[in-house]
Tab-separated table of C-alpha atoms in Angstrom:
chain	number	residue	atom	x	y	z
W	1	UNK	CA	0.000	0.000	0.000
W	2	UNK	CA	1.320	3.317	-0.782
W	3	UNK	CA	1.247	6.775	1.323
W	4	UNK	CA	-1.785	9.515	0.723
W	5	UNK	CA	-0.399	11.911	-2.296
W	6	UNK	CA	1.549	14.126	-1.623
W	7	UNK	CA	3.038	12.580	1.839
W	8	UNK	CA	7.125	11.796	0.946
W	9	UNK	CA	8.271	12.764	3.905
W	10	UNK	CA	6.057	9.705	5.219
W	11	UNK	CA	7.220	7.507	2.240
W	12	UNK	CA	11.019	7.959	3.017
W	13	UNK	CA	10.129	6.730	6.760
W	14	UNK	CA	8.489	3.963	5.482
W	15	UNK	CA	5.145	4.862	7.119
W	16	UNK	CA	2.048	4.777	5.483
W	17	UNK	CA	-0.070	7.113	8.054
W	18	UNK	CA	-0.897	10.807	7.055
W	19	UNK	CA	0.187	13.383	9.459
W	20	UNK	CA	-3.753	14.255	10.021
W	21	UNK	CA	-3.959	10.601	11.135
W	22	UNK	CA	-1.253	10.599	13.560
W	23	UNK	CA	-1.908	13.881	15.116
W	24	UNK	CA	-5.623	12.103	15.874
W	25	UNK	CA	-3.901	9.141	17.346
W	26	UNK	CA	-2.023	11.267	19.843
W	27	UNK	CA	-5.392	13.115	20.685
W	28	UNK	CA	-7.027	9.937	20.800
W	29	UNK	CA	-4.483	8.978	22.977
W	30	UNK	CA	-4.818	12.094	25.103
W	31	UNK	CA	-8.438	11.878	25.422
W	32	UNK	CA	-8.020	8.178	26.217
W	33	UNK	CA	-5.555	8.858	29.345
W	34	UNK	CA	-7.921	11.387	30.856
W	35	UNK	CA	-10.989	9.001	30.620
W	36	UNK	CA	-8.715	6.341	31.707
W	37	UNK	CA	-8.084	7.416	35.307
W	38	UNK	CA	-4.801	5.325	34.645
W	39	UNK	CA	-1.753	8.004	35.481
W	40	UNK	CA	0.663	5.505	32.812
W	41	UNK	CA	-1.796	6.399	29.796
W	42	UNK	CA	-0.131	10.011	29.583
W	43	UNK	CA	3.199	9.481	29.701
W	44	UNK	CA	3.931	8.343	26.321
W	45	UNK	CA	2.298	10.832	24.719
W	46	UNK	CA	3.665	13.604	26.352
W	47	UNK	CA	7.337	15.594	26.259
W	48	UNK	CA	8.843	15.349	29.486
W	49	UNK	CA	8.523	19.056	29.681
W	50	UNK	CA	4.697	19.120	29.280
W	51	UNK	CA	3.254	22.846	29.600
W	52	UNK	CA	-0.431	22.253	30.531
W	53	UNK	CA	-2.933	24.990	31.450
W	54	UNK	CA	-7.039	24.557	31.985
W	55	UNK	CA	-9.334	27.143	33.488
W	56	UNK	CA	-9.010	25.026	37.097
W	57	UNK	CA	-5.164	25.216	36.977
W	58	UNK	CA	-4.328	28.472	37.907
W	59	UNK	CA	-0.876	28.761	37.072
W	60	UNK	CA	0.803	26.265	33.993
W	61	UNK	CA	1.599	22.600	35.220
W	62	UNK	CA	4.953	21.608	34.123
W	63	UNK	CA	5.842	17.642	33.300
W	64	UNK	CA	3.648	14.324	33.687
W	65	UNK	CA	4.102	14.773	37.743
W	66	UNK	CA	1.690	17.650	37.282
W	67	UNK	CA	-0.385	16.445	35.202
W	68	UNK	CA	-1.185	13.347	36.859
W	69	UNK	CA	-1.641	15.331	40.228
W	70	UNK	CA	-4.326	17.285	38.596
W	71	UNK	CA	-6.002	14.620	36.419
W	72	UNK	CA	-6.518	12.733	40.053
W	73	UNK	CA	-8.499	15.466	41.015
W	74	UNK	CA	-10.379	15.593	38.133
W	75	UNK	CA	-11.131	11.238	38.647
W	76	UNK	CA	-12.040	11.463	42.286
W	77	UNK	CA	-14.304	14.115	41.712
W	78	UNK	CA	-15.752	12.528	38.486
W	79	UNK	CA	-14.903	8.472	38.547
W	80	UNK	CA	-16.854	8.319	35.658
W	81	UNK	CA	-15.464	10.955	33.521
W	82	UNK	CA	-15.424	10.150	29.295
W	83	UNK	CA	-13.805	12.884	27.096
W	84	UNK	CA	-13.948	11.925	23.676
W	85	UNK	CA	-13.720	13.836	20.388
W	86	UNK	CA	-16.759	16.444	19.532
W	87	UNK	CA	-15.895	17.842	16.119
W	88	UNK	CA	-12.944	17.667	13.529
W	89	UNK	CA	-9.417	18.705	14.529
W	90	UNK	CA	-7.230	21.088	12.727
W	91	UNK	CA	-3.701	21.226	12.736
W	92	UNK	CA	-0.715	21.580	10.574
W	93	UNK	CA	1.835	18.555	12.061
W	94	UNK	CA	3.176	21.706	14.568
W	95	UNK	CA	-0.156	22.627	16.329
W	96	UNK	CA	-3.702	20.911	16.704
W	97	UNK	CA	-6.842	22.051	18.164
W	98	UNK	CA	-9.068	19.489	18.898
W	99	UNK	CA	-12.700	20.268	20.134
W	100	UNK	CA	-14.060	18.106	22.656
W	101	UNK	CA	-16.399	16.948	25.060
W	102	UNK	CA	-15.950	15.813	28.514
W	103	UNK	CA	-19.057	13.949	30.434
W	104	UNK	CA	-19.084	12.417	34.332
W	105	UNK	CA	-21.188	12.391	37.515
W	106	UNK	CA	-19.807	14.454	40.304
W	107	UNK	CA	-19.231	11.657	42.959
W	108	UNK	CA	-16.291	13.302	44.523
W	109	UNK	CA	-15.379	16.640	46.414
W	110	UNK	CA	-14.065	19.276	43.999
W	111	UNK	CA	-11.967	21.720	46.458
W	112	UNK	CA	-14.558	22.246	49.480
W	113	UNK	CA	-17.152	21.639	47.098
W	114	UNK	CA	-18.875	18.543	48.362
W	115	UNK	CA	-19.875	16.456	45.715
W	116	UNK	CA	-23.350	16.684	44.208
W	117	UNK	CA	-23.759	13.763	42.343
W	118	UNK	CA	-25.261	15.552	39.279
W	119	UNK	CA	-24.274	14.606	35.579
W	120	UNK	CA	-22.339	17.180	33.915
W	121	UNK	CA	-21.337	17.837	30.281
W	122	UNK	CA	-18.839	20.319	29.066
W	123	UNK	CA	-17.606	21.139	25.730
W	124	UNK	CA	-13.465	22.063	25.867
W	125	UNK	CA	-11.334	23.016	22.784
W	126	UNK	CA	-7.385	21.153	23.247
W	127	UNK	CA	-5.159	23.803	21.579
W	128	UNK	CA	-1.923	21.556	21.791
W	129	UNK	CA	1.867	22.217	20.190
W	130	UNK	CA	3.101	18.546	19.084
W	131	UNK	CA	6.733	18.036	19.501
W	132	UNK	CA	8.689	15.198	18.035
W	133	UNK	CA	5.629	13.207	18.269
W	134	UNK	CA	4.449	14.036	21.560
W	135	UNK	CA	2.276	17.017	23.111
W	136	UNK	CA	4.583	19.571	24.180
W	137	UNK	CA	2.408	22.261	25.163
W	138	UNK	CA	-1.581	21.618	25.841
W	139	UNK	CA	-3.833	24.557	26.797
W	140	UNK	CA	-7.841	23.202	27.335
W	141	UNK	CA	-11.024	25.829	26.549
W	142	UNK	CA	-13.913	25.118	28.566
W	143	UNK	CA	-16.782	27.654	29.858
W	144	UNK	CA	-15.898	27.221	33.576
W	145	UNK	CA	-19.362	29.138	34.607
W	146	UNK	CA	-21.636	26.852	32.480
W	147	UNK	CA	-19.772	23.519	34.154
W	148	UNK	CA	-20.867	24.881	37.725
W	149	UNK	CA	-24.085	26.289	36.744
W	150	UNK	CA	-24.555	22.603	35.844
W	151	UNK	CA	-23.485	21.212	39.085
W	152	UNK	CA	-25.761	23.736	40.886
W	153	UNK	CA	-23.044	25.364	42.499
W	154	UNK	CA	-23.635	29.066	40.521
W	155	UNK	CA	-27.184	30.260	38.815
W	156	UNK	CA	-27.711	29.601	35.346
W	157	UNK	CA	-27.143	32.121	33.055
W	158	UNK	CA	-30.816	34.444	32.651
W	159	UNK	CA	-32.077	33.899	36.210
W	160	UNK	CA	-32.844	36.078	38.775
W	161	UNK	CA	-30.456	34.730	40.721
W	162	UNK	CA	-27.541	35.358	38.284
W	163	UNK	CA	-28.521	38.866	38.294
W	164	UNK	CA	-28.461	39.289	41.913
W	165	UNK	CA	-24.933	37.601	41.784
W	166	UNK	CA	-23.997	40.278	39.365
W	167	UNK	CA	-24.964	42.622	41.694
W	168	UNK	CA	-23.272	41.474	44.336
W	169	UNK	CA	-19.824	41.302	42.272
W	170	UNK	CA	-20.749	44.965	41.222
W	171	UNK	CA	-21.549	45.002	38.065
W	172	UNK	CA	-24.454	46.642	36.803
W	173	UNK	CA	-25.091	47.911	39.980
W	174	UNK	CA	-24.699	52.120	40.006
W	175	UNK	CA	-24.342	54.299	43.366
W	176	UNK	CA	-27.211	56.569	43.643
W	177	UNK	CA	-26.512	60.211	44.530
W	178	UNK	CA	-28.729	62.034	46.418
């Protein structure tokens, strides 16, 4: 069998999988490890140097120690977690962004959040640099708002109570003078 058109640089390795294909095995792969709740499933996937950031992370993890640390948070809080791919991934063999979506049941404490044991789902863009092979650099896109409005932990978006949350953060809320 002979490479896609146009893919020499795969002929003269003597591989016969498009560089589209293989960047959607590693984000297979990386979607696999954090549905896994197995800490091995990232490491050979990922650069030793991993630079990972998420809405929840606060500052940028560095390496799989990281990583792992934070994914465990992420599995006790949702044993059930599945994130699997949600649309088609673009990427140029250097970077990838791959939209996703990431589904569990909140079993677990998140922070001093006691678990609620509500279903969530939560659509996340993976904007990831590949290095050699591997993700070097991973930075996830998820509405953090819409993922606790769905565990019942803020108001949805519209309500009454929303708007007097507003308020209380100070916006849209005007001193009166007299």
């Amino acid at each position: 069998m002979s490479p896609p058109a146009g893919d020499e640089d795969a002929a003269e390795a003597g591989t016969e999988t498009a560089p589209a294909t293989r960047a959607d095995e590693l984000i297979d792969a990386w979607e696999a490890a954090w549905s896994s709740g197995d800490p091995a499933a990232f490491r050979p996937i990922i650069t030793g140097d991993l630079h990972y950031e998420d809405p929840l992370t606060g500052v940028p993890l560095r390496g799989a120690v990281e990583l792992i640390s934070h994914a465990r948070r992420l599995w006790d809080a949702f044993p059930d977690v599945v994130i699997e791919a949600s649309g088609r991934r673009l990427g140029d063999g250097e970077f990838l962004a791959a939209p996703a979506r990431l589904r569990g049941t909140n079993r677990g404490a998140l922070g001093s959040v006691p678990a609620t044991n509500r279903v969530i789902t939560v659509h996340c863009v993976f904007y990831c640099e590949v290095r050699h092979g591997l993700l070097g650099r991973v930075r996830a896109f998820f509405d953090l708002y819409e993922a606790a409005t769905q565990l019942g932990v803020l108001p949805q978006h519209g309500t009454v109570g929303e708007r007097a949350l507003l308020m209380i953060r100070g916006f849209g809320v005007r001193a009166r003078r007299e």
